[in-house]
Amino acid sequence: MESKEMKKTMGAAVALSMVVGCVIGSGVFFKPQAIYTATGGAPGIGILSWIIGGLITLCAGLTVAEIAVVIPKTGGMMVYLEEVFGEKVGYLTGWMQCVLFYPGTAAALAVAFGNQLSEILGHPGWAVGIAIVDIIVVIIINEIGSKAAGLVQTLATIGKVIPLIFIAIFAFIKGSGTNPILTPMVGPGLSTGTVLGSVLIAILFAYEGWINVTPIVGEMKNPGKDLPKAFAGGILIIMAIYLLVNVAYLWVLPADQLKDCSSPAVAVAEVIFGPVGGKIIAAGILISVFGALNGFILSGSRVAYTLGVQKMIPGYKAFGKLNASDVPGNGVLLIGALACIYALTGQFNLLTDLATFTGWVFYVMTFIAVIILRRTKPDIERVYKVPLYPIVPGIAIVGGGFVLINQLFMAGSGPRMVALAGIGITLIGLPIYLIMTRKKAE
């Protein structure tokens, strides 16, 4: 079983659907509440930040595509950072992804799913139970094989875009259009810089998932051609949808009302279509969140598999092999089980902030790795090079760095504690690394 290799079955369509499908999950539906709460009910910085966050993400994707094509191995970011910064950093990347980023984000998505479905059913107390059942269903789908998971991803991507388009079209037709869109920038007494940083951490979660396609590069037919297309095309599509939909929200309800709505999309839909229409849109949200959850468990299991193959995770014999469907079944179970544990908190914003901050620490390191690799290995074959180098990587580094610094030093004690918790959980991987390295040597 350990000698098996995963088959190259995925093309550009699956890669692009993974980018779009993993990103459009819950952020565009639920994060406007957190965004307009941070702005004090003012719309300006909120709308502007959807553009800024999209540009940072676009530069990030175009930058990561270069190193992903140069090192087309299953495992994604941990493999790239190991190549450039050494085994210890690579291991901490994989550890963070396995125990925090992928299961934490999957749990947040499942919590969003549970909250939404429990409201539709009229039983809010069922939210956590529904979230765990949702994760279990996704685990079963991924155990069947990558084709089944890829098909779910493609269908969910199509299904989630339809309700967003309906909201956008009918909001402009039926909405009053009298609410301010770009002014004021922030509420009275608030610092624009601090608010921007707080808003961007929420918006970067809404764009989160773009990197999920990199762990499956080893299963792509032509990564040099298809991966940059998937990043550029997918992120630009998402930017357009996000900007259009968020302007549509404001076309119907003002920002100071959206900050009090736990599900702004449903609130807007109820104004446009009535209670029945609101429930239909809520069903579309469930499809969207389900597809994103599928993508995170699909990608996260590949990272666990890579750590297992490297004999650098407890129980590596189990995690480093493929099941009868040629997928890392035990890796799927690991990410899913941890997601179930995190989902017990029932805290959507806490989980998203924790995963987003910690993920971006390593994203920024990956952007820097592209620059280092250009200098240390200038002659290596690059079938794709990041355009407008070094401007594009520079934008990704500065944008990501600003968000991280804001969370640690400017955004207040709550966000700072979340950031420190993410760093602490990541650093727990150091003693695990030393133990596994010693065992591996023996």
Coordinates of C-alpha atoms in Angstrom, one line a residue:
M1 CA 0.0 0.0 0.0
E2 CA 2.8 2.5 0.8
S3 CA 4.3 2.1 -2.7
K4 CA 1.2 3.5 -4.4
E5 CA 1.2 6.9 -6.0
M6 CA -1.8 9.1 -6.5
K7 CA -3.0 9.3 -10.1
K8 CA -2.8 12.4 -12.2
T9 CA -6.5 12.7 -12.9
M10 CA -7.2 16.4 -12.3
G11 CA -7.2 19.1 -15.0
A12 CA -7.8 22.9 -15.2
A13 CA -11.5 22.7 -14.7
V14 CA -11.2 20.8 -11.3
A15 CA -8.4 23.2 -10.2
L16 CA -10.4 26.3 -11.0
S17 CA -13.5 24.9 -9.4
M18 CA -11.4 24.1 -6.3
V19 CA -10.1 27.7 -6.2
V20 CA -13.6 29.1 -6.6
G21 CA -15.3 26.4 -4.7
C22 CA -13.1 26.5 -1.6
V23 CA -13.1 30.3 -1.5
I24 CA -16.8 31.0 -2.0
G25 CA -17.9 29.2 1.1
S26 CA -19.3 31.2 4.0
G27 CA -17.3 34.5 4.1
V28 CA -19.4 36.4 1.6
F29 CA -22.5 35.4 3.3
F30 CA -21.6 35.9 7.0
K31 CA -18.5 38.1 7.3
P32 CA -20.3 41.4 6.4
Q33 CA -21.6 41.5 9.9
A34 CA -18.0 41.4 11.4
I35 CA -16.8 43.9 8.7
Y36 CA -19.4 46.5 9.4
T37 CA -19.2 46.0 13.1
A38 CA -15.4 46.8 12.8
T39 CA -16.2 49.9 10.7
G40 CA -18.7 51.2 13.2
G41 CA -21.5 50.8 10.7
A42 CA -19.8 52.8 7.9
P43 CA -19.6 51.2 4.4
G44 CA -16.5 52.8 2.9
I45 CA -13.6 50.8 4.2
G46 CA -15.7 47.7 4.0
I47 CA -16.3 48.0 0.2
L48 CA -12.8 49.2 -0.4
S49 CA -11.3 46.3 1.5
W50 CA -13.0 43.7 -0.7
I51 CA -10.9 45.2 -3.6
I52 CA -7.7 45.4 -1.5
G53 CA -8.2 41.9 -0.1
G54 CA -8.8 40.5 -3.6
L55 CA -5.7 42.2 -5.0
I56 CA -3.6 40.8 -2.2
T57 CA -5.0 37.4 -2.8
L58 CA -4.5 37.6 -6.5
C59 CA -0.8 38.6 -6.0
A60 CA -0.5 35.8 -3.5
G61 CA -1.9 33.2 -5.9
L62 CA 0.2 34.3 -8.8
T63 CA 3.3 34.2 -6.6
V64 CA 2.6 30.8 -5.1
A65 CA 1.9 29.3 -8.5
E66 CA 5.6 29.7 -9.5
I67 CA 7.0 27.7 -6.5
A68 CA 4.2 25.2 -6.8
V69 CA 5.1 24.5 -10.5
V70 CA 8.8 24.4 -9.7
I71 CA 8.2 21.9 -6.9
P72 CA 5.1 19.9 -8.2
K73 CA 4.8 17.6 -5.3
T74 CA 1.8 16.5 -3.2
G75 CA 1.8 18.3 0.1
G76 CA 1.7 21.9 -1.0
M77 CA 3.1 24.8 1.1
M78 CA 5.0 22.6 3.6
V79 CA 7.0 21.0 0.7
Y80 CA 7.9 24.5 -0.6
L81 CA 9.0 25.9 2.7
E82 CA 11.0 22.7 3.5
E83 CA 12.9 23.1 0.2
V84 CA 13.8 26.7 0.9
F85 CA 14.0 27.1 4.7
G86 CA 14.8 23.5 5.8
E87 CA 13.0 20.5 7.3
K88 CA 12.1 22.1 10.6
V89 CA 10.1 25.0 9.0
G90 CA 8.5 22.7 6.5
Y91 CA 7.4 20.4 9.3
L92 CA 5.9 23.3 11.3
T93 CA 4.0 24.3 8.2
G94 CA 2.5 20.8 7.8
W95 CA 1.9 20.6 11.5
M96 CA 0.0 23.9 11.6
Q97 CA -2.0 22.9 8.6
C98 CA -2.9 19.4 10.0
V99 CA -3.8 20.4 13.5
L100 CA -5.1 24.0 13.1
F101 CA -5.6 25.5 9.6
Y102 CA -7.5 22.8 7.7
P103 CA -9.5 21.3 10.5
G104 CA -10.1 24.7 12.1
T105 CA -11.4 26.2 8.9
A106 CA -13.4 23.1 8.1
A107 CA -14.9 23.3 11.6
A108 CA -15.8 27.0 11.1
L109 CA -17.5 26.1 7.8
A110 CA -19.4 23.2 9.4
V111 CA -20.5 25.6 12.3
A112 CA -21.8 28.1 9.7
F113 CA -23.6 25.2 8.0
G114 CA -25.1 24.0 11.3
N115 CA -26.2 27.5 12.3
Q116 CA -27.9 28.1 9.0
L117 CA -29.7 24.8 8.7
S118 CA -30.8 24.8 12.4
E119 CA -32.4 28.2 11.8
I120 CA -34.2 26.9 8.7
L121 CA -35.5 23.9 10.7
G122 CA -36.5 26.1 13.7
H123 CA -34.2 24.3 16.1
P124 CA -31.2 26.5 16.9
G125 CA -30.0 24.0 19.6
W126 CA -29.2 21.5 16.8
A127 CA -26.5 23.6 15.3
V128 CA -23.4 21.8 16.7
G129 CA -24.9 18.4 16.0
I130 CA -25.7 19.3 12.4
A131 CA -22.2 20.7 12.0
I132 CA -20.6 17.3 13.1
V133 CA -23.0 15.3 10.8
D134 CA -22.0 17.6 8.0
I135 CA -18.3 16.8 8.5
I136 CA -19.0 13.1 8.7
V137 CA -20.8 13.2 5.3
V138 CA -17.8 15.0 3.7
I139 CA -15.4 12.4 5.2
I140 CA -17.4 9.6 3.6
I141 CA -17.4 11.4 0.2
N142 CA -13.6 11.9 0.3
E143 CA -13.0 8.3 1.4
I144 CA -14.7 7.1 -1.9
G145 CA -12.0 8.8 -4.0
S146 CA -10.6 12.0 -5.5
K147 CA -13.0 11.8 -8.5
A148 CA -16.0 11.7 -6.2
A149 CA -14.7 14.6 -4.1
G150 CA -13.7 16.6 -7.3
L151 CA -17.2 16.0 -8.8
V152 CA -18.8 17.3 -5.6
Q153 CA -16.5 20.3 -5.7
T154 CA -17.5 21.1 -9.3
L155 CA -21.2 20.7 -8.7
A156 CA -21.2 22.7 -5.5
T157 CA -19.2 25.5 -7.2
I158 CA -22.0 25.8 -9.9
G159 CA -24.7 25.6 -7.2
K160 CA -23.3 28.3 -5.0
V161 CA -22.8 30.9 -7.8
I162 CA -26.5 30.8 -8.8
P163 CA -28.0 32.2 -5.6
L164 CA -25.3 34.9 -5.5
I165 CA -26.2 36.0 -9.0
F166 CA -29.9 36.1 -8.1
I167 CA -29.2 38.3 -5.1
A168 CA -27.1 40.7 -7.1
I169 CA -29.6 41.0 -10.0
F170 CA -32.8 41.4 -7.9
A171 CA -31.1 43.6 -5.3
F172 CA -30.4 46.2 -8.0
I173 CA -33.9 45.8 -9.4
K174 CA -35.9 45.9 -6.1
G175 CA -33.5 47.7 -3.7
S176 CA -33.9 51.4 -3.0
G177 CA -30.3 52.3 -3.9
T178 CA -30.5 55.2 -1.5
N179 CA -28.0 53.8 1.1
P180 CA -24.4 55.2 1.1
I181 CA -21.8 52.8 -0.6
L182 CA -18.4 54.5 -0.1
T183 CA -19.0 57.1 2.6
P184 CA -18.3 57.5 5.4
M185 CA -15.1 55.4 5.4
V186 CA -15.3 54.6 9.1
G187 CA -17.5 55.5 12.0
P188 CA -16.8 58.4 14.4
G189 CA -13.7 58.1 16.6
L190 CA -12.2 55.1 14.8
S191 CA -8.7 54.9 13.3
T192 CA -8.8 54.1 9.5
G193 CA -5.6 52.1 9.7
T194 CA -6.6 49.9 12.6
V195 CA -10.1 49.3 11.2
L196 CA -8.6 48.4 7.8
G197 CA -6.4 45.7 9.5
S198 CA -9.3 44.3 11.4
V199 CA -11.6 44.3 8.3
L200 CA -8.9 42.7 6.2
I201 CA -8.5 39.7 8.5
A202 CA -12.2 39.0 8.0
I203 CA -12.0 39.6 4.3
L204 CA -8.9 37.4 3.8
F205 CA -10.9 34.6 5.4
A206 CA -13.6 35.2 2.8
Y207 CA -10.9 34.8 0.2
E208 CA -9.4 31.9 2.1
G209 CA -9.1 28.6 0.2
W210 CA -7.2 29.7 -2.9
I211 CA -4.1 27.8 -1.8
N212 CA -6.1 24.6 -1.3
V213 CA -5.3 23.6 -4.9
T214 CA -1.5 23.4 -4.3
P215 CA -1.5 20.2 -2.2
I216 CA -3.1 18.3 -5.2
V217 CA -0.5 19.6 -7.7
G218 CA 1.0 16.1 -7.7
E219 CA -2.4 14.8 -9.0
M220 CA -2.7 17.5 -11.8
K221 CA -2.2 16.5 -15.4
N222 CA -0.4 19.8 -16.5
P223 CA 0.3 22.0 -13.4
G224 CA 2.6 24.4 -15.3
K225 CA -0.2 25.4 -17.6
D226 CA -3.3 24.8 -15.5
L227 CA -2.3 26.1 -12.0
P228 CA -1.7 29.8 -13.0
K229 CA -4.9 29.8 -15.0
A230 CA -6.8 28.4 -12.0
F231 CA -5.4 31.0 -9.6
A232 CA -5.8 34.0 -11.9
G233 CA -9.1 33.0 -13.4
G234 CA -10.6 31.8 -10.1
I235 CA -9.5 34.8 -8.0
L236 CA -10.7 37.4 -10.5
I237 CA -14.1 35.6 -10.8
I238 CA -14.3 35.7 -7.0
M239 CA -13.3 39.4 -6.8
A240 CA -16.0 40.3 -9.3
I241 CA -18.7 38.3 -7.5
Y242 CA -17.7 39.6 -4.0
L243 CA -17.7 43.2 -5.0
L244 CA -21.0 42.9 -6.9
V245 CA -22.7 41.1 -4.1
N246 CA -21.5 43.4 -1.3
V247 CA -22.6 46.5 -3.2
A248 CA -26.0 44.7 -3.8
Y249 CA -26.3 44.1 0.0
L250 CA -25.9 47.9 0.5
W251 CA -28.3 48.6 -2.3
V252 CA -31.0 47.0 -0.1
L253 CA -29.9 47.5 3.5
P254 CA -27.5 50.1 5.0
A255 CA -24.2 49.1 6.6
D256 CA -25.4 50.0 10.1
Q257 CA -28.2 47.4 9.7
L258 CA -26.0 44.8 8.1
K259 CA -23.7 44.8 11.2
D260 CA -26.6 43.5 13.2
C261 CA -27.5 40.7 10.8
S262 CA -26.0 37.3 11.5
S263 CA -26.7 36.3 7.9
P264 CA -26.7 39.4 5.7
A265 CA -27.5 37.5 2.5
V266 CA -30.6 35.9 4.0
A267 CA -31.7 39.3 5.5
V268 CA -31.3 41.0 2.0
A269 CA -33.1 38.1 0.3
E270 CA -36.0 38.3 2.7
V271 CA -36.4 42.0 1.8
I272 CA -36.2 41.3 -1.9
F273 CA -38.1 38.0 -2.2
G274 CA -40.0 37.7 1.1
P275 CA -39.6 34.9 3.7
V276 CA -39.9 32.0 1.2
G277 CA -37.2 33.6 -1.0
G278 CA -35.0 34.0 2.1
K279 CA -35.2 30.3 2.7
I280 CA -34.3 29.5 -0.9
I281 CA -31.2 31.7 -0.6
A282 CA -30.4 30.0 2.7
A283 CA -30.5 26.7 0.9
G284 CA -28.0 28.1 -1.6
I285 CA -25.8 29.1 1.2
L286 CA -25.8 25.6 2.6
I287 CA -24.6 24.3 -0.8
S288 CA -21.9 26.9 -0.9
V289 CA -20.6 26.1 2.6
F290 CA -20.8 22.3 2.0
G291 CA -18.6 22.6 -1.1
A292 CA -16.0 24.7 0.7
L293 CA -15.9 22.2 3.6
N294 CA -15.3 19.4 1.1
G295 CA -12.4 21.3 -0.5
F296 CA -10.7 21.9 2.9
I297 CA -10.9 18.3 4.0
L298 CA -9.8 17.1 0.5
S299 CA -6.7 19.3 0.6
G300 CA -5.9 18.9 4.3
S301 CA -5.8 15.1 4.0
R302 CA -3.0 15.4 1.4
V303 CA -0.8 17.3 3.9
A304 CA -1.4 14.6 6.5
Y305 CA -0.4 12.0 3.9
T306 CA 2.8 13.8 3.1
L307 CA 3.8 13.9 6.8
G308 CA 3.0 10.2 7.0
V309 CA 5.2 9.4 4.0
Q310 CA 8.0 11.4 5.6
K311 CA 7.5 9.4 8.8
M312 CA 7.2 12.7 10.7
I313 CA 3.8 12.4 12.3
P314 CA 2.7 10.0 15.1
G315 CA 1.0 7.0 13.5
Y316 CA 2.9 7.7 10.2
K317 CA 2.4 4.1 9.0
A318 CA -1.4 4.7 8.9
F319 CA -1.3 8.2 7.5
G320 CA 1.4 7.5 4.9
K321 CA -0.6 5.0 2.9
L322 CA -3.5 5.2 0.4
N323 CA -6.7 3.3 0.7
A324 CA -8.3 1.0 -1.9
S325 CA -9.6 4.2 -3.7
D326 CA -6.0 5.5 -4.0
V327 CA -6.7 8.4 -1.6
P328 CA -5.2 9.1 1.8
G329 CA -8.2 7.8 3.7
N330 CA -6.6 8.0 7.2
G331 CA -5.6 11.6 6.5
V332 CA -9.2 12.4 5.7
L333 CA -10.2 10.8 9.0
L334 CA -7.6 12.9 10.9
I335 CA -8.6 16.2 9.5
G336 CA -12.3 15.3 9.9
A337 CA -11.9 14.1 13.5
L338 CA -10.1 17.3 14.5
A339 CA -12.7 19.4 12.7
C340 CA -15.4 17.7 14.7
I341 CA -13.6 18.6 17.9
Y342 CA -13.2 22.2 16.9
A343 CA -16.8 22.4 15.8
L344 CA -17.9 21.6 19.4
T345 CA -17.0 25.3 20.2
G346 CA -19.7 26.5 17.9
Q347 CA -17.6 29.7 17.4
F348 CA -17.5 30.7 13.8
N349 CA -15.6 34.0 14.0
L350 CA -13.1 32.7 16.6
L351 CA -12.2 29.7 14.4
T352 CA -11.9 31.8 11.2
D353 CA -9.7 34.4 12.8
L354 CA -7.5 31.8 14.3
A355 CA -7.0 29.8 11.1
T356 CA -6.6 32.9 8.9
F357 CA -4.0 34.6 11.0
T358 CA -1.9 31.4 11.4
G359 CA -2.2 30.5 7.7
W360 CA -1.0 33.9 6.6
V361 CA 2.1 33.7 8.7
F362 CA 3.2 30.8 6.5
Y363 CA 1.8 32.4 3.3
V364 CA 4.1 35.3 3.7
M365 CA 7.0 33.0 4.3
T366 CA 6.1 31.2 1.0
F367 CA 6.1 34.5 -0.9
I368 CA 9.5 35.2 0.5
A369 CA 10.6 31.7 -0.5
V370 CA 9.8 32.5 -4.2
I371 CA 12.2 35.4 -4.1
I372 CA 14.9 33.4 -2.3
L373 CA 14.6 30.5 -4.8
R374 CA 15.0 32.9 -7.7
R375 CA 18.4 34.0 -6.2
T376 CA 19.7 30.6 -5.0
K377 CA 18.5 28.5 -8.0
P378 CA 18.3 30.9 -11.0
D379 CA 18.9 28.2 -13.5
I380 CA 16.1 25.9 -12.5
E381 CA 13.5 25.3 -15.1
R382 CA 10.5 27.5 -14.7
V383 CA 7.7 26.8 -17.1
Y384 CA 5.8 29.6 -15.3
K385 CA 7.2 32.8 -13.8
V386 CA 5.2 35.2 -11.6
P387 CA 4.4 38.2 -13.8
L388 CA 5.7 41.7 -12.9
Y389 CA 8.4 40.2 -10.6
P390 CA 9.2 41.4 -7.9
I391 CA 6.3 43.8 -7.7
V392 CA 3.6 41.1 -7.5
P393 CA 5.4 39.1 -4.7
G394 CA 6.1 42.4 -3.0
I395 CA 2.4 43.4 -2.8
A396 CA 1.6 39.9 -1.4
I397 CA 4.3 40.3 1.3
V398 CA 3.4 43.8 2.3
G399 CA -0.3 43.1 2.3
G400 CA 0.0 40.0 4.3
G401 CA 2.5 41.5 6.7
F402 CA 0.3 44.5 7.4
V403 CA -2.6 42.2 8.5
L404 CA -0.3 40.1 10.7
I405 CA 1.2 43.1 12.4
N406 CA -2.2 44.7 12.9
Q407 CA -3.5 41.6 14.6
L408 CA -0.5 41.3 17.0
F409 CA 0.0 44.9 17.9
M410 CA -2.8 47.2 16.9
A411 CA -6.2 45.4 16.9
G412 CA -6.8 45.0 20.7
S413 CA -6.4 42.3 23.3
G414 CA -9.0 39.9 21.8
P415 CA -7.4 39.6 18.3
R416 CA -4.0 39.6 19.9
M417 CA -4.9 36.6 22.1
V418 CA -6.3 34.7 19.0
A419 CA -3.0 35.4 17.2
L420 CA -0.9 34.3 20.1
A421 CA -3.0 31.1 20.4
G422 CA -2.3 30.3 16.8
I423 CA 1.4 30.8 17.2
G424 CA 1.4 28.7 20.4
I425 CA -0.4 25.8 18.8
T426 CA 2.0 25.9 15.9
L427 CA 5.0 25.9 18.2
I428 CA 3.8 22.7 19.9
G429 CA 5.0 21.1 16.7
L430 CA 8.6 21.7 17.7
P431 CA 8.9 19.0 20.4
I432 CA 6.9 16.6 18.1
Y433 CA 9.4 17.3 15.4
L434 CA 12.3 16.5 17.7
I435 CA 10.7 13.3 18.9
M436 CA 9.8 12.1 15.3
T437 CA 13.3 13.0 14.0
R438 CA 14.9 10.9 16.7
K439 CA 12.6 8.0 16.0
K440 CA 13.2 8.3 12.3
A441 CA 17.0 8.2 12.9
E442 CA 16.7 5.1 15.0

